[in-house]
mmCIF file of C-alpha atoms in Angstrom:
data_model
loop_
_atom_site.group_PDB
_atom_site.id
_atom_site.type_symbol
_atom_site.label_atom_id
_atom_site.label_comp_id
_atom_site.label_asym_id
_atom_site.label_seq_id
_atom_site.Cartn_x
_atom_site.Cartn_y
_atom_site.Cartn_z
ATOM 1 C CA UNK G 63 112.594 131.701 172.011
ATOM 2 C CA UNK G 64 110.834 128.832 170.253
ATOM 3 C CA UNK G 65 108.363 129.208 167.429
ATOM 4 C CA UNK G 66 104.749 128.077 168.070
ATOM 5 C CA UNK G 67 103.875 124.808 166.374
ATOM 6 C CA UNK G 68 101.191 126.422 164.214
ATOM 7 C CA UNK G 69 103.740 128.910 162.920
ATOM 8 C CA UNK G 70 106.222 126.143 162.100
ATOM 9 C CA UNK G 71 103.478 124.263 160.258
ATOM 10 C CA UNK G 72 102.556 127.399 158.293
ATOM 11 C CA UNK G 73 106.193 127.766 157.254
ATOM 12 C CA UNK G 74 106.282 124.125 156.143
ATOM 13 C CA UNK G 75 103.202 124.643 153.960
ATOM 14 C CA UNK G 76 104.651 127.873 152.542
ATOM 15 C CA UNK G 77 107.665 125.855 151.486
ATOM 16 C CA UNK G 78 105.328 123.579 149.521
ATOM 17 C CA UNK G 79 103.718 126.594 147.847
ATOM 18 C CA UNK G 80 105.763 126.486 144.648
ATOM 19 C CA UNK G 81 105.146 124.163 141.672
ATOM 20 C CA UNK G 82 108.836 123.469 141.058
ATOM 21 C CA UNK G 83 109.354 122.442 144.691
ATOM 22 C CA UNK G 84 106.357 120.114 144.536
ATOM 23 C CA UNK G 85 107.658 118.577 141.298
ATOM 24 C CA UNK G 86 111.127 118.054 142.808
ATOM 25 C CA UNK G 87 109.611 116.289 145.817
ATOM 26 C CA UNK G 88 107.448 114.134 143.536
ATOM 27 C CA UNK G 89 110.496 113.084 141.502
ATOM 28 C CA UNK G 90 112.514 112.293 144.610
ATOM 29 C CA UNK G 91 109.837 109.867 145.817
ATOM 30 C CA UNK G 92 111.420 107.318 143.462
ATOM 31 C CA UNK G 93 114.752 107.674 145.259
ATOM 32 C CA UNK G 94 117.800 109.936 145.212
ATOM 33 C CA UNK G 95 118.443 111.800 141.984
ATOM 34 C CA UNK G 96 121.302 113.865 140.588
ATOM 35 C CA UNK G 97 120.622 117.504 139.821
ATOM 36 C CA UNK G 98 121.082 116.891 136.094
ATOM 37 C CA UNK G 99 118.204 114.379 136.089
ATOM 38 C CA UNK G 100 115.959 116.757 138.016
ATOM 39 C CA UNK G 101 116.812 119.498 135.557
ATOM 40 C CA UNK G 102 115.965 117.234 132.614
ATOM 41 C CA UNK G 103 112.583 116.349 134.137
ATOM 42 C CA UNK G 104 111.574 119.884 135.103
ATOM 43 C CA UNK G 105 111.326 122.619 132.491
ATOM 44 C CA UNK G 106 113.119 125.414 134.384
ATOM 45 C CA UNK G 107 116.427 127.205 134.224
ATOM 46 C CA UNK G 108 119.279 125.674 136.224
ATOM 47 C CA UNK G 109 119.471 128.776 138.430
ATOM 48 C CA UNK G 110 115.745 128.500 139.279
ATOM 49 C CA UNK G 111 116.082 124.818 140.147
ATOM 50 C CA UNK G 112 119.096 125.602 142.297
ATOM 51 C CA UNK G 113 117.124 128.250 144.198
ATOM 52 C CA UNK G 114 114.188 125.896 144.777
ATOM 53 C CA UNK G 115 116.481 123.080 145.932
ATOM 54 C CA UNK G 116 118.104 125.483 148.395
ATOM 55 C CA UNK G 117 114.670 126.380 149.824
ATOM 56 C CA UNK G 118 113.814 122.687 150.230
ATOM 57 C CA UNK G 119 117.213 122.002 151.850
ATOM 58 C CA UNK G 120 116.830 124.888 154.309
ATOM 59 C CA UNK G 121 113.362 123.637 155.233
ATOM 60 C CA UNK G 122 114.805 120.172 155.886
ATOM 61 C CA UNK G 123 112.625 118.463 153.283
ATOM 62 C CA UNK G 124 115.530 117.231 151.167
ATOM 63 C CA UNK G 125 119.141 116.334 151.794
ATOM 64 C CA UNK G 126 122.037 116.575 149.382
ATOM 65 C CA UNK G 127 125.310 114.708 149.091
ATOM 66 C CA UNK G 128 128.090 114.146 146.593
ATOM 67 C CA UNK G 129 128.415 110.893 144.719
ATOM 68 C CA UNK G 130 131.642 111.379 142.828
ATOM 69 C CA UNK G 131 131.125 114.338 140.504
ATOM 70 C CA UNK G 132 127.314 114.327 140.987
ATOM 71 C CA UNK G 133 125.322 116.258 143.535
ATOM 72 C CA UNK G 134 122.501 113.978 144.615
ATOM 73 C CA UNK G 135 119.246 114.979 146.279
ATOM 74 C CA UNK G 136 116.939 112.796 148.355
ATOM 75 C CA UNK G 137 113.844 113.200 150.505
ATOM 76 C CA UNK G 138 114.935 113.768 154.091
ATOM 77 C CA UNK G 139 112.259 111.417 155.413
ATOM 78 C CA UNK G 140 109.583 109.128 153.924
ATOM 79 C CA UNK G 141 107.064 111.367 155.687
ATOM 80 C CA UNK G 142 107.537 113.903 152.881
ATOM 81 C CA UNK G 143 106.184 111.338 150.402
ATOM 82 C CA UNK G 144 103.313 110.641 152.817
ATOM 83 C CA UNK G 145 102.507 114.361 152.898
ATOM 84 C CA UNK G 146 102.435 114.522 149.096
ATOM 85 C CA UNK G 147 100.145 111.469 149.020
ATOM 86 C CA UNK G 148 97.831 113.112 151.560
ATOM 87 C CA UNK G 149 97.755 116.240 149.409
ATOM 88 C CA UNK G 150 96.799 114.147 146.391
ATOM 89 C CA UNK G 151 93.969 112.491 148.337
ATOM 90 C CA UNK G 152 92.675 115.814 149.628
ATOM 91 C CA UNK G 153 92.814 117.367 146.174
ATOM 92 C CA UNK G 154 90.995 114.365 144.732
ATOM 93 C CA UNK G 155 88.248 114.655 147.345
ATOM 94 C CA UNK G 156 87.889 118.395 146.831
ATOM 95 C CA UNK G 157 87.710 118.064 143.066
ATOM 96 C CA UNK G 158 85.258 115.161 143.326
ATOM 97 C CA UNK G 159 82.991 117.267 145.548
ATOM 98 C CA UNK G 160 83.204 120.127 143.051
ATOM 99 C CA UNK G 161 82.421 117.815 140.148
ATOM 100 C CA UNK G 162 79.387 116.518 142.035
ATOM 101 C CA UNK G 163 78.165 120.042 142.665
ATOM 102 C CA UNK G 164 78.772 120.954 139.029
ATOM 103 C CA UNK G 165 76.798 117.879 137.916
ATOM 104 C CA UNK G 166 73.916 118.898 140.222
ATOM 105 C CA UNK G 167 73.922 122.415 138.805
ATOM 106 C CA UNK G 168 73.881 121.115 135.240
ATOM 107 C CA UNK G 169 71.090 118.679 136.035
ATOM 108 C CA UNK G 170 68.995 121.480 137.523
ATOM 109 C CA UNK G 171 68.592 119.609 140.772
ATOM 110 C CA UNK G 172 66.835 121.132 143.779
ATOM 111 C CA UNK G 173 68.587 123.773 145.871
ATOM 112 C CA UNK G 174 69.251 122.809 149.445
#
């Protein structure tokens, strides 16, 4: 039995619901990276990073492969970077709207 599209989308967004996972995806936008570099860039325990990488792998958002002794991670598709960029744009618009409302409140402008 297949999962409805809306449910699959909800699961995708749940996967993005952790700051370490978002940070990993941001770092991988620059290209594949070994685990040790990800660990150096993210202030978490190795076991926590490993757990978060496993979640991203299971969700199909990243791939992993060996390059000699290194385990490398990469975005599974450029669409992941596009999704992060869309999130940044949406967040910017939301925060801009809030700043505008806050400015109006401070200025004592008329209620609408």
